Amino acid sequence: MRLLAIESSCDETAAAVLADGRHVLSSVVASQDAVHAPYGGIVPELASRRHLEVIVPVVEQALAAADTRLGDLDAIAVTRGPGLVGSLLVGCAVAKALAYVARKPLVGVHHLEGHIFAARLTEDPPEHPFLALVVSGGHTALYHAPAPLVYALVGQTRDDAAGEAFDKVAKLLGLGFPGGPVIERTARAGDPGAIGFPLAQMRDGASDFSFSGIKTAVALHVKRHGPLSPGQVADVAASFQAAVVKMLVRKTVRAALRLGVKRVVLTGGVAANGPLRAALAREAEAHGARLHVPPPHLCTDNAAMIGAAGAARLAAGERAGLTLNARPDWALEDASLGGAPRALAARAR
Ligand code: KG4
Ligand code: ZN
């Protein structure tokens, strides 16, 4: 089974060709970082325009690199949501046009299910049940996946996504965009214990996250002590990163223990972060659980992960018609096979 996958939900234009939903024959990612860098964040209108410019060459490149013609394909998968609507529409329109002209089945994929399926593209795919921490620029959430294609929301951010916090703090420190990689690099020269940034506590003990407090604390610190020397910037970056990692790890391990799951998946752009990968692996193991984390290039947005999820959806009998439309605010629970497992979600919380 040969499948073409397309991803354009945010600021990466990506296409991939997969064999049997497991073997990545090609994966092309065109980053828009240079387009958005002058603004210190993603400008939605610029993102959709850039997708329009590059999506056809990106798809052609993915097909050529996999030595595949449109006629050789068995299906096409595309990210349907969530994401920026203008960006999603570009991928959906191209996928529909290709499915129409080549007369191939089409399937719409949930972006976060794609991130979770990135873990299935490794040598060591996780078995169910597992807990997935999805941390990206747009999302920070914990999902319980008791069975294939079934998801219950366990906790989520009450304000910013973790990646968004990295991006905003990098902007505050004048480090550039995207923030995650540059903060990770800058933090290597800093002391993670230099500044005690506050960790949000949930009064109701929920597995929810909050990052706006840390972000504000960094802003106040910069205002009070600025202009900062390079050494001080490194200390702020290291202390901020340590606080975010601590919160993510603490909440995830607690939820895993509460649910009694022995497998944890870490995925999404922020999962490319070395200290987060190391700390969660260590803590999960200390509590009798195993961490499954895709390699960094499969953690950040790509189309291979969308292909892996799309293949599973096709195998489950899902097909989209040519009326497929973008769903910018699609909740992962609503994409669950058989509908959202509400009773399960209540128990997981
Ligand atoms: O999953 P992704 O590529 O796109 C979304 O779906 O949002 O995630 C992008 C986010 C950005 O906020 C970026 O700063 C963050 O992931 N990120 C990182 C690292 N690499 C990317 N955050 C922390 N450490 C990194 N190494
Ligand atoms: Zn993403």
CSV table of C-alpha atoms and ligand atoms in Angstrom, one decimal:
chain,number,residue,atom,x,y,z
A,1,MET,CA,0.0,0.0,0.0
A,2,ARG,CA,1.6,3.3,-1.2
A,3,LEU,CA,0.3,6.5,0.2
A,4,LEU,CA,1.0,10.2,-0.4
A,5,ALA,CA,0.5,12.4,2.7
A,6,ILE,CA,0.2,16.2,2.8
A,7,GLU,CA,0.6,18.5,5.8
A,8,SER,CA,0.1,22.3,5.8
A,9,SER,CA,-1.7,23.0,9.1
A,10,CYS,CA,0.7,25.6,10.4
A,11,ASP,CA,4.0,27.0,9.0
A,12,GLU,CA,5.5,23.9,7.4
A,13,THR,CA,4.6,22.7,4.0
A,14,ALA,CA,5.2,19.0,3.9
A,15,ALA,CA,4.6,15.9,1.8
A,16,ALA,CA,5.7,12.3,2.2
A,17,VAL,CA,5.3,8.9,0.5
A,18,LEU,CA,4.9,5.8,2.8
A,19,ALA,CA,4.7,2.1,2.0
A,20,ASP,CA,2.4,0.1,4.2
A,21,GLY,CA,1.9,3.0,6.6
A,22,ARG,CA,5.3,2.2,8.2
A,23,HIS,CA,8.1,2.7,5.8
A,24,VAL,CA,8.9,6.3,4.9
A,25,LEU,CA,10.0,6.3,1.3
A,26,SER,CA,10.3,10.1,1.2
A,27,SER,CA,9.6,13.1,3.5
A,28,VAL,CA,10.0,16.7,2.4
A,29,VAL,CA,9.5,19.6,4.8
A,30,ALA,CA,9.6,23.2,3.5
A,31,SER,CA,10.0,25.4,6.6
A,32,GLN,CA,8.6,28.9,6.7
A,33,ASP,CA,10.8,30.0,9.6
A,34,ALA,CA,12.6,32.7,7.5
A,35,VAL,CA,9.2,34.1,6.4
A,36,HIS,CA,7.9,34.6,10.0
A,37,ALA,CA,11.3,35.3,11.8
A,38,PRO,CA,11.1,39.1,11.3
A,39,TYR,CA,7.8,39.1,13.2
A,40,GLY,CA,8.8,36.8,16.1
A,41,GLY,CA,5.8,34.6,15.5
A,42,ILE,CA,3.6,33.1,12.8
A,43,VAL,CA,1.6,35.5,10.6
A,44,PRO,CA,-1.3,33.4,9.4
A,45,GLU,CA,-1.9,35.3,6.1
A,46,LEU,CA,1.8,35.0,5.2
A,47,ALA,CA,1.7,31.3,6.1
A,48,SER,CA,-1.2,30.4,3.7
A,49,ARG,CA,0.4,32.4,0.9
A,50,ARG,CA,3.7,30.6,1.3
A,51,HIS,CA,1.9,27.2,1.3
A,52,LEU,CA,0.3,28.1,-2.0
A,53,GLU,CA,3.7,29.0,-3.5
A,54,VAL,CA,5.5,25.8,-2.4
A,55,ILE,CA,3.0,23.0,-2.1
A,56,VAL,CA,3.1,21.7,-5.6
A,57,PRO,CA,6.9,21.6,-5.8
A,58,VAL,CA,7.0,20.0,-2.4
A,59,VAL,CA,4.5,17.2,-3.5
A,60,GLU,CA,6.5,16.7,-6.7
A,61,GLN,CA,9.7,16.4,-4.8
A,62,ALA,CA,8.2,13.8,-2.4
A,63,LEU,CA,6.9,11.7,-5.3
A,64,ALA,CA,10.2,11.9,-7.2
A,65,ALA,CA,12.3,11.1,-4.1
A,66,ALA,CA,10.1,8.0,-3.6
A,67,ASP,CA,10.3,7.1,-7.3
A,68,THR,CA,6.5,7.2,-7.3
A,69,ARG,CA,4.0,8.5,-9.9
A,70,LEU,CA,0.6,9.6,-9.0
A,71,GLY,CA,-0.8,6.5,-10.7
A,72,ASP,CA,1.3,4.2,-8.4
A,73,LEU,CA,-0.5,5.5,-5.3
A,74,ASP,CA,-3.2,3.6,-3.4
A,75,ALA,CA,-4.4,6.6,-1.4
A,76,ILE,CA,-3.9,10.2,-0.3
A,77,ALA,CA,-4.0,11.5,3.3
A,78,VAL,CA,-4.2,15.1,4.3
A,79,THR,CA,-4.2,17.0,7.5
A,80,ARG,CA,-7.8,18.3,8.0
A,81,GLY,CA,-7.3,20.1,11.3
A,82,PRO,CA,-6.7,21.6,13.8
A,83,GLY,CA,-4.6,24.5,12.6
A,84,LEU,CA,-4.7,27.8,10.8
A,85,VAL,CA,-7.7,27.7,8.5
A,86,GLY,CA,-6.0,29.4,5.5
A,87,SER,CA,-3.1,27.0,5.8
A,88,LEU,CA,-5.2,23.9,6.1
A,89,LEU,CA,-7.3,24.8,3.1
A,90,VAL,CA,-4.3,24.8,0.8
A,91,GLY,CA,-3.4,21.2,1.7
A,92,CYS,CA,-7.0,20.1,1.6
A,93,ALA,CA,-7.5,21.6,-1.9
A,94,VAL,CA,-4.4,20.1,-3.3
A,95,ALA,CA,-5.2,16.6,-1.8
A,96,LYS,CA,-8.7,16.7,-3.2
A,97,ALA,CA,-7.5,17.8,-6.6
A,98,LEU,CA,-5.0,15.0,-6.7
A,99,ALA,CA,-7.5,12.4,-5.5
A,100,TYR,CA,-9.9,13.6,-8.1
A,101,VAL,CA,-7.6,13.5,-11.1
A,102,ALA,CA,-5.9,10.3,-10.1
A,103,ARG,CA,-9.1,8.6,-8.8
A,104,LYS,CA,-7.6,7.7,-5.5
A,105,PRO,CA,-9.2,7.3,-2.1
A,106,LEU,CA,-8.8,10.3,0.2
A,107,VAL,CA,-8.6,10.4,4.0
A,108,GLY,CA,-8.6,13.4,6.4
A,109,VAL,CA,-6.2,13.2,9.3
A,110,HIS,CA,-6.2,14.9,12.7
A,111,HIS,CA,-2.9,16.7,13.1
A,112,LEU,CA,-2.4,15.6,16.7
A,113,GLU,CA,-3.2,12.0,15.8
A,114,GLY,CA,-0.4,12.4,13.3
A,115,HIS,CA,2.0,13.6,16.0
A,116,ILE,CA,1.1,10.6,18.1
A,117,PHE,CA,1.6,8.2,15.1
A,118,ALA,CA,5.1,9.6,14.6
A,119,ALA,CA,6.0,7.2,17.5
A,120,ARG,CA,4.8,4.3,15.3
A,121,LEU,CA,7.4,5.1,12.7
A,122,THR,CA,10.2,4.1,15.1
A,123,GLU,CA,11.8,0.7,15.7
A,124,ASP,CA,9.9,0.5,19.0
A,125,PRO,CA,6.3,1.5,18.4
A,126,PRO,CA,4.2,1.8,21.6
A,127,GLU,CA,1.5,-0.7,22.4
A,128,HIS,CA,-1.9,0.3,23.8
A,129,PRO,CA,-2.8,1.5,26.4
A,130,PHE,CA,-0.5,4.5,26.5
A,131,LEU,CA,-0.5,8.1,27.6
A,132,ALA,CA,0.6,10.7,25.0
A,133,LEU,CA,2.0,14.1,25.9
A,134,VAL,CA,1.6,16.2,22.8
A,135,VAL,CA,3.6,19.4,23.1
A,136,SER,CA,3.8,21.8,20.1
A,137,GLY,CA,3.5,25.4,19.2
A,138,GLY,CA,-0.3,25.2,19.2
A,139,HIS,CA,-1.0,22.4,21.7
A,140,THR,CA,0.0,21.1,25.0
A,141,ALA,CA,-2.2,18.2,26.1
A,142,LEU,CA,-2.2,14.7,27.6
A,143,TYR,CA,-4.3,12.0,25.9
A,144,HIS,CA,-5.0,8.5,27.2
A,145,ALA,CA,-5.1,6.1,24.2
A,146,PRO,CA,-6.6,2.9,25.5
A,147,ALA,CA,-7.0,1.3,22.1
A,148,PRO,CA,-6.0,2.1,18.5
A,149,LEU,CA,-7.5,5.4,17.2
A,150,VAL,CA,-9.3,6.1,20.6
A,151,TYR,CA,-8.3,9.1,22.6
A,152,ALA,CA,-9.5,10.6,25.9
A,153,LEU,CA,-8.3,14.0,27.0
A,154,VAL,CA,-6.6,13.8,30.4
A,155,GLY,CA,-5.3,17.4,30.7
A,156,GLN,CA,-4.4,20.4,28.6
A,157,THR,CA,-3.0,23.9,28.9
A,158,ARG,CA,-5.2,26.6,30.3
A,159,ASP,CA,-3.4,29.3,28.5
A,160,ASP,CA,-0.3,29.2,26.2
A,161,ALA,CA,1.0,26.1,24.6
A,162,ALA,CA,4.5,25.1,25.7
A,163,GLY,CA,6.0,25.8,22.3
A,164,GLU,CA,4.3,29.2,22.3
A,165,ALA,CA,5.9,30.0,25.7
A,166,PHE,CA,9.4,29.0,24.2
A,167,ASP,CA,8.7,31.3,21.2
A,168,LYS,CA,7.5,34.3,23.4
A,169,VAL,CA,10.4,34.0,25.8
A,170,ALA,CA,12.9,33.8,23.0
A,171,LYS,CA,11.4,37.0,21.6
A,172,LEU,CA,11.6,38.7,25.1
A,173,LEU,CA,15.3,37.7,25.2
A,174,GLY,CA,16.0,38.9,21.7
A,175,LEU,CA,17.0,35.4,20.5
A,176,GLY,CA,14.9,35.0,17.4
A,177,PHE,CA,12.3,32.6,16.0
A,178,PRO,CA,11.4,29.7,16.4
A,179,GLY,CA,12.2,29.9,20.1
A,180,GLY,CA,12.5,26.3,21.1
A,181,PRO,CA,15.7,25.4,19.3
A,182,VAL,CA,17.5,28.7,20.1
A,183,ILE,CA,16.5,28.6,23.8
A,184,GLU,CA,17.8,25.0,24.0
A,185,ARG,CA,21.1,26.0,22.4
A,186,THR,CA,21.4,29.2,24.6
A,187,ALA,CA,20.5,27.3,27.7
A,188,ARG,CA,23.6,25.0,27.4
A,189,ALA,CA,25.8,27.9,28.6
A,190,GLY,CA,23.5,28.8,31.5
A,191,ASP,CA,22.7,27.6,35.0
A,192,PRO,CA,19.2,26.0,35.2
A,193,GLY,CA,19.2,26.8,39.0
A,194,ALA,CA,20.0,30.5,38.6
A,195,ILE,CA,16.5,31.8,38.8
A,196,GLY,CA,13.5,30.1,40.4
A,197,PHE,CA,10.7,30.7,38.0
A,198,PRO,CA,7.3,29.8,39.5
A,199,LEU,CA,5.5,26.5,38.5
A,200,ALA,CA,1.7,26.9,38.2
A,201,GLN,CA,-0.2,24.8,40.7
A,202,MET,CA,-3.8,23.7,39.9
A,203,ARG,CA,-6.0,24.2,42.9
A,204,ASP,CA,-8.3,21.3,41.8
A,205,GLY,CA,-5.3,19.0,41.3
A,206,ALA,CA,-6.1,18.6,37.6
A,207,SER,CA,-3.6,17.3,35.0
A,208,ASP,CA,-3.8,20.7,33.3
A,209,PHE,CA,-0.8,22.9,32.4
A,210,SER,CA,-0.3,26.7,32.5
A,211,PHE,CA,2.7,28.6,31.1
A,212,SER,CA,1.6,32.2,31.2
A,213,GLY,CA,2.9,32.7,34.7
A,214,ILE,CA,6.4,31.6,33.8
A,215,LYS,CA,6.3,33.8,30.7
A,216,THR,CA,5.2,36.8,32.8
A,217,ALA,CA,8.0,36.1,35.4
A,218,VAL,CA,10.6,36.1,32.6
A,219,ALA,CA,9.2,39.4,31.2
A,220,LEU,CA,9.4,41.0,34.7
A,221,HIS,CA,12.9,39.6,35.2
A,222,VAL,CA,14.1,41.1,31.9
A,223,LYS,CA,12.4,44.4,32.8
A,224,ARG,CA,13.9,44.6,36.2
A,225,HIS,CA,17.4,43.4,35.4
A,226,GLY,CA,17.8,44.3,31.7
A,227,PRO,CA,19.8,44.9,29.6
A,228,LEU,CA,21.1,41.4,30.3
A,229,SER,CA,24.6,40.2,29.5
A,230,PRO,CA,25.0,37.1,27.3
A,231,GLY,CA,25.7,35.1,30.5
A,232,GLN,CA,22.5,36.4,32.1
A,233,VAL,CA,20.5,35.6,29.0
A,234,ALA,CA,21.9,32.0,29.1
A,235,ASP,CA,20.9,31.7,32.8
A,236,VAL,CA,17.3,32.9,32.1
A,237,ALA,CA,17.0,30.5,29.1
A,238,ALA,CA,18.3,27.6,31.2
A,239,SER,CA,16.1,28.4,34.2
A,240,PHE,CA,13.0,28.9,32.0
A,241,GLN,CA,13.6,25.7,30.1
A,242,ALA,CA,14.1,23.8,33.4
A,243,ALA,CA,10.8,25.1,34.8
A,244,VAL,CA,8.9,24.1,31.7
A,245,VAL,CA,10.5,20.7,31.6
A,246,LYS,CA,9.7,20.2,35.3
A,247,MET,CA,6.0,21.0,34.9
A,248,LEU,CA,5.6,18.8,31.8
A,249,VAL,CA,7.4,15.8,33.4
A,250,ARG,CA,5.6,16.1,36.8
A,251,LYS,CA,2.1,16.3,35.3
A,252,THR,CA,2.8,13.5,32.8
A,253,VAL,CA,4.3,11.1,35.3
A,254,ARG,CA,1.4,11.7,37.8
A,255,ALA,CA,-1.2,11.1,35.1
A,256,ALA,CA,0.5,7.9,34.0
A,257,LEU,CA,0.5,6.6,37.6
A,258,ARG,CA,-3.1,7.6,38.1
A,259,LEU,CA,-4.2,5.8,34.9
A,260,GLY,CA,-1.9,2.8,35.6
A,261,VAL,CA,-0.4,3.0,32.1
A,262,LYS,CA,3.1,1.6,31.6
A,263,ARG,CA,3.8,3.4,28.3
A,264,VAL,CA,4.2,7.1,27.6
A,265,VAL,CA,4.6,8.8,24.2
A,266,LEU,CA,6.2,12.2,24.0
A,267,THR,CA,5.6,14.0,20.7
A,268,GLY,CA,5.1,17.4,19.0
A,269,GLY,CA,7.7,20.1,18.2
A,270,VAL,CA,8.7,20.7,21.8
A,271,ALA,CA,9.5,16.9,22.1
A,272,ALA,CA,12.6,17.7,20.0
A,273,ASN,CA,14.0,19.3,23.2
A,274,GLY,CA,16.9,17.3,24.6
A,275,PRO,CA,16.5,18.1,28.3
A,276,LEU,CA,12.7,17.3,28.1
A,277,ARG,CA,13.4,13.9,26.4
A,278,ALA,CA,16.1,13.0,28.9
A,279,ALA,CA,14.0,14.1,32.0
A,280,LEU,CA,10.8,12.4,31.0
A,281,ALA,CA,12.7,9.1,30.0
A,282,ARG,CA,14.4,9.1,33.4
A,283,GLU,CA,11.3,9.9,35.5
A,284,ALA,CA,9.0,7.5,33.5
A,285,GLU,CA,11.5,4.7,34.1
A,286,ALA,CA,11.8,5.6,37.8
A,287,HIS,CA,8.1,5.0,38.0
A,288,GLY,CA,8.0,1.7,36.0
A,289,ALA,CA,6.9,3.2,32.7
A,290,ARG,CA,8.6,3.3,29.3
A,291,LEU,CA,9.0,6.4,27.2
A,292,HIS,CA,8.5,6.2,23.5
A,293,VAL,CA,9.7,9.3,21.7
A,294,PRO,CA,10.2,9.8,17.9
A,295,PRO,CA,13.5,11.2,16.6
A,296,PRO,CA,13.5,15.0,16.6
A,297,HIS,CA,12.8,15.3,12.8
A,298,LEU,CA,9.6,13.3,13.3
A,299,CYS,CA,8.6,15.4,16.4
A,300,THR,CA,8.3,18.7,14.5
A,301,ASP,CA,5.7,19.0,11.8
A,302,ASN,CA,6.1,16.6,8.9
A,303,ALA,CA,3.9,14.7,6.5
A,304,ALA,CA,5.3,11.2,7.3
A,305,MET,CA,3.4,11.2,10.6
A,306,ILE,CA,0.2,12.2,8.8
A,307,GLY,CA,0.8,9.3,6.4
A,308,ALA,CA,1.2,6.8,9.3
A,309,ALA,CA,-2.1,8.0,10.9
A,310,GLY,CA,-3.8,8.2,7.5
A,311,ALA,CA,-2.9,4.5,6.7
A,312,ALA,CA,-4.4,3.4,10.0
A,313,ARG,CA,-7.6,5.4,9.3
A,314,LEU,CA,-7.9,3.9,5.8
A,315,ALA,CA,-7.4,0.4,7.3
A,316,ALA,CA,-10.3,1.2,9.7
A,317,GLY,CA,-12.4,1.8,6.6
A,318,GLU,CA,-12.5,5.6,6.7
A,319,ARG,CA,-12.8,7.5,3.4
A,320,ALA,CA,-13.3,11.2,2.8
A,321,GLY,CA,-15.3,12.5,-0.1
A,322,LEU,CA,-14.4,15.5,-2.3
A,323,THR,CA,-16.5,17.6,0.1
A,324,LEU,CA,-13.7,17.2,2.7
A,325,ASN,CA,-13.3,20.6,4.4
A,326,ALA,CA,-10.8,22.0,6.9
A,327,ARG,CA,-11.7,21.8,10.6
A,328,PRO,CA,-9.5,24.4,12.3
A,329,ASP,CA,-10.8,23.7,15.8
A,330,TRP,CA,-11.2,19.9,15.6
A,331,ALA,CA,-10.8,18.2,19.0
A,332,LEU,CA,-8.8,14.9,19.0
A,333,GLU,CA,-11.5,13.2,21.2
A,334,ASP,CA,-14.0,13.9,18.5
A,335,ALA,CA,-11.8,12.1,16.0
A,336,SER,CA,-11.9,9.0,18.2
A,337,LEU,CA,-13.1,5.8,16.5
A,338,GLY,CA,-16.7,5.3,17.6
A,339,GLY,CA,-17.0,8.9,19.0
A,340,ALA,CA,-15.4,10.5,22.0
A,341,PRO,CA,-15.0,8.1,24.9
A,342,ARG,CA,-16.6,10.5,27.5
A,343,ALA,CA,-16.9,8.0,30.4
A,344,LEU,CA,-13.2,7.2,29.9
A,345,ALA,CA,-12.3,10.8,29.8
A,346,ALA,CA,-14.1,11.5,33.1
A,347,ARG,CA,-12.3,8.6,34.7
A,348,ALA,CA,-8.9,9.7,33.3
A,349,ARG,CA,-9.4,13.2,34.8
B,1,KG4,O1,4.8,20.5,16.2
B,1,KG4,P1,5.4,21.8,15.7
B,1,KG4,O2,6.4,21.7,14.6
B,1,KG4,O3,4.2,22.7,15.1
B,1,KG4,C1,3.0,22.8,15.7
B,1,KG4,O4,2.1,22.0,15.4
B,1,KG4,O5,2.8,23.8,16.5
B,1,KG4,O6,5.9,22.6,16.9
B,1,KG4,C2,6.5,23.8,16.8
B,1,KG4,C3,6.9,24.3,18.2
B,1,KG4,C4,7.5,25.7,18.2
B,1,KG4,O7,6.9,26.5,19.2
B,1,KG4,C5,9.0,25.5,18.5
B,1,KG4,O8,9.5,26.6,19.2
B,1,KG4,C6,8.9,24.3,19.3
B,1,KG4,O9,8.0,23.5,18.7
B,1,KG4,N1,10.2,23.6,19.3
B,1,KG4,C7,11.0,23.4,20.4
B,1,KG4,C8,12.2,22.7,20.0
B,1,KG4,N2,12.1,22.6,18.6
B,1,KG4,C9,10.9,23.1,18.2
B,1,KG4,N3,10.8,23.7,21.7
B,1,KG4,C10,11.7,23.3,22.6
B,1,KG4,N4,12.9,22.8,22.2
B,1,KG4,C11,13.2,22.4,21.0
B,1,KG4,N5,14.3,21.9,20.6
B,2,ZN,ZN,2.3,20.1,15.0
